[in-house]
Every structure is written in C-alpha cells, then in structure tokens.
Coordinates of C-alpha atoms in Angstrom, one line a residue:
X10 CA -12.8 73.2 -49.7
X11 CA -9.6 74.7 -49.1
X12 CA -6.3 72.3 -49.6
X13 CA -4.9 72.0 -46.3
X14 CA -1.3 73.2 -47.4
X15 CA -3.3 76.7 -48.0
X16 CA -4.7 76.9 -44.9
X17 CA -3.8 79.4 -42.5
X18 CA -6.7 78.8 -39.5
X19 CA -9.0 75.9 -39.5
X20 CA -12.1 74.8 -38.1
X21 CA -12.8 72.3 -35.6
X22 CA -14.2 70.6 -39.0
X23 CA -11.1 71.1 -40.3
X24 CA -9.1 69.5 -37.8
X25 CA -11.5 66.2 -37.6
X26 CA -10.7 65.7 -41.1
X27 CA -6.9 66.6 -41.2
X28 CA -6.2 64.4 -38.3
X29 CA -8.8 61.7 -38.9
X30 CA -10.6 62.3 -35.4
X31 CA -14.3 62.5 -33.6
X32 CA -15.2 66.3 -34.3
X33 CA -16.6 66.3 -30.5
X34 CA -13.2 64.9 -29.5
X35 CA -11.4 68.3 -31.1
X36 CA -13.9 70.2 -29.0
X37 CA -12.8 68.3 -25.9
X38 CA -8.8 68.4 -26.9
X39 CA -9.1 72.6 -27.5
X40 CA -11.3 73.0 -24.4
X41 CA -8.2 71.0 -22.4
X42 CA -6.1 73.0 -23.6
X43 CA -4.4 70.3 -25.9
X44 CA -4.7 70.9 -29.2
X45 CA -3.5 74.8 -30.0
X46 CA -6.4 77.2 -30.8
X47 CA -7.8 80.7 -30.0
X48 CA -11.6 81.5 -29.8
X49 CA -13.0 84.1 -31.6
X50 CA -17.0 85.3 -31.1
X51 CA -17.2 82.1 -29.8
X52 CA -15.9 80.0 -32.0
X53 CA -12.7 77.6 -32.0
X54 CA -10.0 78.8 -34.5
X55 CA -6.8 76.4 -35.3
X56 CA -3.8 77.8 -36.1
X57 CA -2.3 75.0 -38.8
X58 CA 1.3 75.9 -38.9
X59 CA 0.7 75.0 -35.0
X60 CA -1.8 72.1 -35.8
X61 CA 1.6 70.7 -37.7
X62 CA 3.8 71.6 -34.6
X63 CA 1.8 70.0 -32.3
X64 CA 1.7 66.7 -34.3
X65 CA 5.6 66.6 -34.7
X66 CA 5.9 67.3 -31.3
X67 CA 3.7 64.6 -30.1
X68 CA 5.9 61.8 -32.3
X69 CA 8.0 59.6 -30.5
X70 CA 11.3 61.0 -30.7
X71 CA 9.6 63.7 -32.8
X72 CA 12.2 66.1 -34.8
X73 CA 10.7 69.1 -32.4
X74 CA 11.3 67.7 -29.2
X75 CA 15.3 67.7 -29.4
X76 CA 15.5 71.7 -29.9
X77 CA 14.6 74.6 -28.4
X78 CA 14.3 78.0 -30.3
X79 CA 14.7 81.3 -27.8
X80 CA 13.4 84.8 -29.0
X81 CA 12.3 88.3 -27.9
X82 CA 14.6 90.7 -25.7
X83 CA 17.9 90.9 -25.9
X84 CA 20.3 90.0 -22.6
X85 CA 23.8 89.3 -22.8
X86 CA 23.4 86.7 -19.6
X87 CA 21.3 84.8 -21.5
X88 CA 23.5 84.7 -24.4
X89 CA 26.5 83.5 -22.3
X90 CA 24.1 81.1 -20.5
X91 CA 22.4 79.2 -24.3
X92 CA 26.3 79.5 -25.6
X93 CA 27.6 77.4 -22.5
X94 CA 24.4 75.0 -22.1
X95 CA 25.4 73.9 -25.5
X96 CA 28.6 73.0 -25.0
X97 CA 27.3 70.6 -21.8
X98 CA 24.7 68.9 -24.4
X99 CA 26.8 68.4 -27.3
X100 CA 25.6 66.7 -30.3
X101 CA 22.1 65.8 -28.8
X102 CA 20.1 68.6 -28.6
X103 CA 20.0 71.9 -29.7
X104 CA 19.2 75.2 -28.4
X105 CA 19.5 78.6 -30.0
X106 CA 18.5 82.3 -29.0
X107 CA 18.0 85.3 -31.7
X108 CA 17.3 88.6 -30.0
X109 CA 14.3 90.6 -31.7
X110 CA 12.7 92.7 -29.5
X111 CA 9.8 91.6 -27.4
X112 CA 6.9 92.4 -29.6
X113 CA 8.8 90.6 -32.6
X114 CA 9.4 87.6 -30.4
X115 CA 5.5 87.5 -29.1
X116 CA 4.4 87.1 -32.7
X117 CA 7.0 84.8 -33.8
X118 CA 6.0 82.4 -30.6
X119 CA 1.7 82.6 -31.6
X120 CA 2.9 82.1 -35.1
X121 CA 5.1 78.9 -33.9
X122 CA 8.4 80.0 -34.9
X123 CA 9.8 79.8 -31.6
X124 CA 9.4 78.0 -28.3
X125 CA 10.1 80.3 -25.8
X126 CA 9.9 84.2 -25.8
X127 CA 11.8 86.7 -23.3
X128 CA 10.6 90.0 -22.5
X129 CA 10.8 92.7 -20.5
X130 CA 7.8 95.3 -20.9
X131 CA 8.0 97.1 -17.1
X132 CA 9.5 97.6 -13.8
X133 CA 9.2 94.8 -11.2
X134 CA 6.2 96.8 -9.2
X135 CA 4.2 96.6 -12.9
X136 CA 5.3 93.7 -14.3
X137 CA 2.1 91.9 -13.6
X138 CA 0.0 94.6 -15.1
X139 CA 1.9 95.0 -18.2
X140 CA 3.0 91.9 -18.9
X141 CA -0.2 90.0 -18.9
X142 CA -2.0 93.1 -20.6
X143 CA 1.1 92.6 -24.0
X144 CA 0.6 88.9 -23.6
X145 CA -3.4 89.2 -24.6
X146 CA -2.8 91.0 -27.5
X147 CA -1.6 88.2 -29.2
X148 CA -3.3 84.9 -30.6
X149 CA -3.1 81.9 -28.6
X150 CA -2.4 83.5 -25.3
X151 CA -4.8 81.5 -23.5
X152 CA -2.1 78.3 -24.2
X153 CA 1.1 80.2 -22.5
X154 CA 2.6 80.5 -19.3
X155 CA 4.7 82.9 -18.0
X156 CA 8.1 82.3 -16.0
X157 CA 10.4 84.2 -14.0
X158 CA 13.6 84.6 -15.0
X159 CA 15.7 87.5 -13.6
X160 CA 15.5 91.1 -12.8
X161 CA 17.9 93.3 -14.2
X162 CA 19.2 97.2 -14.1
X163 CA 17.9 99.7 -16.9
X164 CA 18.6 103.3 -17.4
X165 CA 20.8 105.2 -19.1
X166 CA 24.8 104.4 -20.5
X167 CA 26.9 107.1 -21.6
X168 CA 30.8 107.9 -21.7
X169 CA 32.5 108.6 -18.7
X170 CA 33.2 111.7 -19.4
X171 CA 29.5 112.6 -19.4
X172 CA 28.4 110.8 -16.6
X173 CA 28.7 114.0 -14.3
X174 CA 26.4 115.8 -16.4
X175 CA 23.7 113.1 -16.5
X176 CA 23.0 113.1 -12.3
X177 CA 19.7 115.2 -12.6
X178 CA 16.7 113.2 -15.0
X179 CA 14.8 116.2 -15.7
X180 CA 17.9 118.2 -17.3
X181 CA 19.2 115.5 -19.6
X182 CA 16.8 116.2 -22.3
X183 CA 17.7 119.3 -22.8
X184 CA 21.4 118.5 -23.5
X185 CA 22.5 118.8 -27.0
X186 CA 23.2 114.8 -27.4
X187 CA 23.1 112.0 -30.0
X188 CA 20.5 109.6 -29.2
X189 CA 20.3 105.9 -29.9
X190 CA 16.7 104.4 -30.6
X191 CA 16.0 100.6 -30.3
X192 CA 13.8 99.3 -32.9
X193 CA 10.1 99.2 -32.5
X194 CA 8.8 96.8 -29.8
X195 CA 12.0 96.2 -28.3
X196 CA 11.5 96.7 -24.1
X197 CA 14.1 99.0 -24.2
X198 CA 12.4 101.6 -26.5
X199 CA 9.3 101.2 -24.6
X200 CA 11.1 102.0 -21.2
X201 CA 12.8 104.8 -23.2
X202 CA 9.4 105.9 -24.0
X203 CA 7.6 105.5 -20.7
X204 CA 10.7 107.6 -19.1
X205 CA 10.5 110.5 -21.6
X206 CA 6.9 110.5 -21.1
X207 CA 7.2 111.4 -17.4
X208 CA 9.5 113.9 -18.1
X209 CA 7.0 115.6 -20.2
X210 CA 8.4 114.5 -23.2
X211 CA 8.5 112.4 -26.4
X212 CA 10.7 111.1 -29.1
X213 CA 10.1 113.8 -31.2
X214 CA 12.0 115.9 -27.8
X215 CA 15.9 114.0 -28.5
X216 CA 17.7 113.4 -31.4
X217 CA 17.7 110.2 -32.2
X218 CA 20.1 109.9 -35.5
X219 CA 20.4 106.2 -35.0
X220 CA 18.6 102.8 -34.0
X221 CA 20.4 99.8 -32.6
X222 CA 19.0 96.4 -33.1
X223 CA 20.4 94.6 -29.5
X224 CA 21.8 96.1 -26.5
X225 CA 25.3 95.8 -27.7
X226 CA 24.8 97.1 -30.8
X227 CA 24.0 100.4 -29.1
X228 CA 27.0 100.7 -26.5
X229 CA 29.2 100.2 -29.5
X230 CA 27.2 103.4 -30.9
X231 CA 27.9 105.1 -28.0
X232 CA 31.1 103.4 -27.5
X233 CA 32.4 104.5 -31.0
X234 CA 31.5 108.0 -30.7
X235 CA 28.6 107.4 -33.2
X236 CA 26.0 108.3 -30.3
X237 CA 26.4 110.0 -26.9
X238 CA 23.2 108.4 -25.0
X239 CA 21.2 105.6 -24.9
X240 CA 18.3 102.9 -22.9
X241 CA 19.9 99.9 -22.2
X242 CA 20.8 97.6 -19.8
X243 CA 23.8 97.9 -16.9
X244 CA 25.3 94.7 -17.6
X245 CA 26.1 95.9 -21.4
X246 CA 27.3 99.7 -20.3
X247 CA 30.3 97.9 -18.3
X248 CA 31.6 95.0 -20.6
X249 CA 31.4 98.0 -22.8
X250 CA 33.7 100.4 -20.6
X251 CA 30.7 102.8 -20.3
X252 CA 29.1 104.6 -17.7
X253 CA 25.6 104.0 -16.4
X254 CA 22.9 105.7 -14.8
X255 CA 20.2 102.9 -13.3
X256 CA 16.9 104.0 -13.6
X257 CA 14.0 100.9 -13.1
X258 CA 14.5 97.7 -11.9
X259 CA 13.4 95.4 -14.8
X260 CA 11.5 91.7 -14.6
X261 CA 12.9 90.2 -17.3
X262 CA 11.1 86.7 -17.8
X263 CA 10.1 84.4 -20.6
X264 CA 6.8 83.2 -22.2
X265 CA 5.7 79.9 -23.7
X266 CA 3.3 77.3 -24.5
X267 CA 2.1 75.1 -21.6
X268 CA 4.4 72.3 -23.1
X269 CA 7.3 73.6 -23.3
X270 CA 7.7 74.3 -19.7
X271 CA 8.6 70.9 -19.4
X272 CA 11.1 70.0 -22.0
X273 CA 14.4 69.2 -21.2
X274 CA 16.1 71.8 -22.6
X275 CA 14.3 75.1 -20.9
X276 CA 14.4 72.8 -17.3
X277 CA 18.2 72.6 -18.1
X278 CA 17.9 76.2 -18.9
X279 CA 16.5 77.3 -15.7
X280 CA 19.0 75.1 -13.5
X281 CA 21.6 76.7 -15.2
X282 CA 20.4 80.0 -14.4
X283 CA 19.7 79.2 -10.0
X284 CA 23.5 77.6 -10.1
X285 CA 26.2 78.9 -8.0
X286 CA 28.5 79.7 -11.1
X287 CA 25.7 81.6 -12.4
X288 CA 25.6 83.9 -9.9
X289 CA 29.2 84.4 -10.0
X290 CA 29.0 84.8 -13.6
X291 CA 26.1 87.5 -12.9
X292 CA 27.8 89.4 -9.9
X293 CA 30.7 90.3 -12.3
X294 CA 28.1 91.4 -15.2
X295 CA 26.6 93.9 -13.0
X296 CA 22.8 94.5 -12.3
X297 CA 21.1 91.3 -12.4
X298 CA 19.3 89.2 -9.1
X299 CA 18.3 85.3 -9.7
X300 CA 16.1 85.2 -7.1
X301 CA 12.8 83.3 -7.6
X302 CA 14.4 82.4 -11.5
X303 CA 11.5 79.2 -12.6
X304 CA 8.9 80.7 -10.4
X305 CA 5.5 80.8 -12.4
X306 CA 4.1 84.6 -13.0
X307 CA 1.3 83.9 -15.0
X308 CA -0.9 81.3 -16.1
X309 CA -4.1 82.3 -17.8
X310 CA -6.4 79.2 -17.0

C-alpha cells in the first residue's frame, strides 16, 4: 500500500485506516458533507492534504482555526478592510489576503491552501450563471458555499487626456494604444475578453505589450506612461488620478467551504464590510454598493 505521506487522494479504505474509523461511518461523514471528498464515477475520493486540514481544524483550539487565508481577485476595498480588521484583533488571530486572480484562487481553495476565495467572473444579471458554472469545474465544489460580497464598477481607465476619445465602445479598438493584459484567469482579463468579443474582436485585435498582476499594478502602467488602456476596476482608476469609463456592473463575492462560513474571522469580516464607516470608506473609493454583503448566492446541496 501507499505510505500515507505519498498520498494525494484516498479511498474511503484509506481514510478508515488513517483515522482509525468504521469504513461505513466514512461513507456516512462524506455523504453529510463532513469529511471533504469529491465523487468520481461513483465513487468517493479524499483529498489528503484536506483529510489533514479537516483534522487540525476539528482540534480544540486547533492551529487552523485562529487564521484565515483570503485569495482570488484582487480589490483594493478589501485590502483596506483585512489591513484594518487586523489591527482590531491584534495578536489573536490572523487574517491575510494575496490577490491571484480568480481561477488561481479556485484551485488554491480545492487544494486547501486557502480558506476563502473572491471572484468576480460576470455582471450582476449573470453572475448566477457564471459563477456556479466556474465553481463546478473544480474538485470539491460540492462542499462550498457562495457569499455575497459587493458589487463593483468595471470598464475601462485611461489618462485624462484620452478620456474624450474613449466615449464611443466600438471605435476604441481601433485606436493606436498600448494595452495592459491581466494574467490568465484573473476576472478582469475575462471581462476584457467577453467585451472585445462583442465588439467582434479578440486579443489578438489590441496591443497588449504588457500584463499586470493586480489592479494597481496596471493603473501604475497606465499611470506611468508604460500603457495607455486597460480593464480594471473604478475604485483603482481614481486613487490613481485616472480616468474611467464604466462598463458592467460586477458581483464580486467570495467562495468557501461550508465551515468556514462560520469562523470568527470571515463573520468579523462581513460586519466589517455592512458597517457605517464602511460605506463611508466605499463612497470615497468610488463604484462599489454593500447592499445584501453576507447574503448566501449559492449552495450546491
């Protein structure tokens, strides 16, 4: 047999054994939803990185349950928000957010990496098409919710001296510019792509000489006079003293196990976001509405 350090996926068998319990009580725990595992051609899969998770998790006081790991889209709100929620929970907990695009993010979270992912993957009138549809693709989907968190402003930012030239959609391709690119899987390429596409167009249409890896790496691009256009969201194209041009109201929300809707920290999180200050704090950002922030989207049992 396989040492259990050199497993990657295990069988129900498997897990008996590793965790010294009734095979027909692993059934029971996957089929509740308690222990993390996929199904494949009918038959129960563990993951054991998230076997291991799962156990430290469940320890009193485990070493898990006093951190929280954010990934996936980038948004400077939510930067300012994880920056400041630390600051209230001092030495006690932690919580941390790394921006790596939402497709990254989604297979960091079914690999265990992470314990929450954002994304944002289509306007507010498709968001329950498109992001239940990402969310399948990836192992493990059956365990996660998904959570409102904000909508926001996307389209296009630019210098202000080139905003006058950007007021009709279907003649801005055509304009001799420098294009930023987000990397693949980010939400803003995709909207990028989905826009050129109904302009009867493609990537290989705009020059694209560089690719930014967050939203505010690409308005300093632009900012810099390194680029001349780029996707991205409103917030960013003001602190940035750029123009913008709004083009689809975004849902940007967040993704996680069952579990982890509860913990502290994300509950925290989310009060943070419905506060008054808040609000403030997004009224001078630009582009962003709270409303209905916690509210469940998506749940696949």
């Amino acid at each position: 047999m396989t040492e259990p350090s050199k497993l990657v996926y295990m069988s129900a068998k498997q897990v008996a054994e590793y965790l010294d319990l009734n095979e027909k009580k692993v059934y029971a725990m996957a089929n509740d939803r308690i222990l993390p595992a996929t199904k494949v051609t009918g038959k129960w899969l563990f993951p054991k990185i998230l076997i291991d998770r799962w156990v430290m998790d469940s320890c009193h006081s485990g070493m898990l349950s006093d951190r929280m790991h954010i990934t996936g889209s980038d948004d400077p709100l939510l930067s300012m928000l994880v920056a400041r929620l630390m600051t209230q929970i001092g030495k006690s907990d932690l919580i941390s957010y790394s921006s790596t695009g939402s497709r990254l993010g989604l297979d960091l979270l079914s690999r265990g990496y992470a314990d929450v992912c954002t994304l944002h993957w289509g306007s507010v009138d498709e968001r329950n098409i498109r992001h239940p549809a990402l969310l399948k693709g990836y192992p493990n989907h059956q365990q996660w919710v998904m959570v409102h968190g904000y909508t926001r402003q996307q389209g296009l930012m630019m210098r202000t001296e080139m905003h006058h030239r950007c007021q009709q959609e279907d003649q801005i391709i055509s304009l001799p510019w420098r294009w930023v690119d987000r990397q693949a899987g980010a939400g803003s390429q995709q909207h990028l792509e989905h826009w050129l596409m109904k302009q009867g167009a493609a990537l290989t249409h705009i020059n694209a000489n560089v690719t930014a890896y967050s939203e505010r790496e690409l308005a300093g691009f632009i900012a810099r006079g390194d680029a001349d256009i780029g996707f991205g969201c409103q917030s960013v194209a003001m602190e940035s003293g750029l123009s913008f041009v709004p083009l689809i109201t975004e849902s940007f929300d967040f993704v996680m196990p069952q579990g982890i809707y509860f913990r502290r920290q994300l509950q925290h999180l989310f009060d943070m976001i419905s506060s008054s200050q808040t609000r403030q704090l997004a009224a001078s950002l630009g582009g962003y509405d709270l409303t209905d922030c916690g509210k469940l989207l998506w749940n696949p049992s």
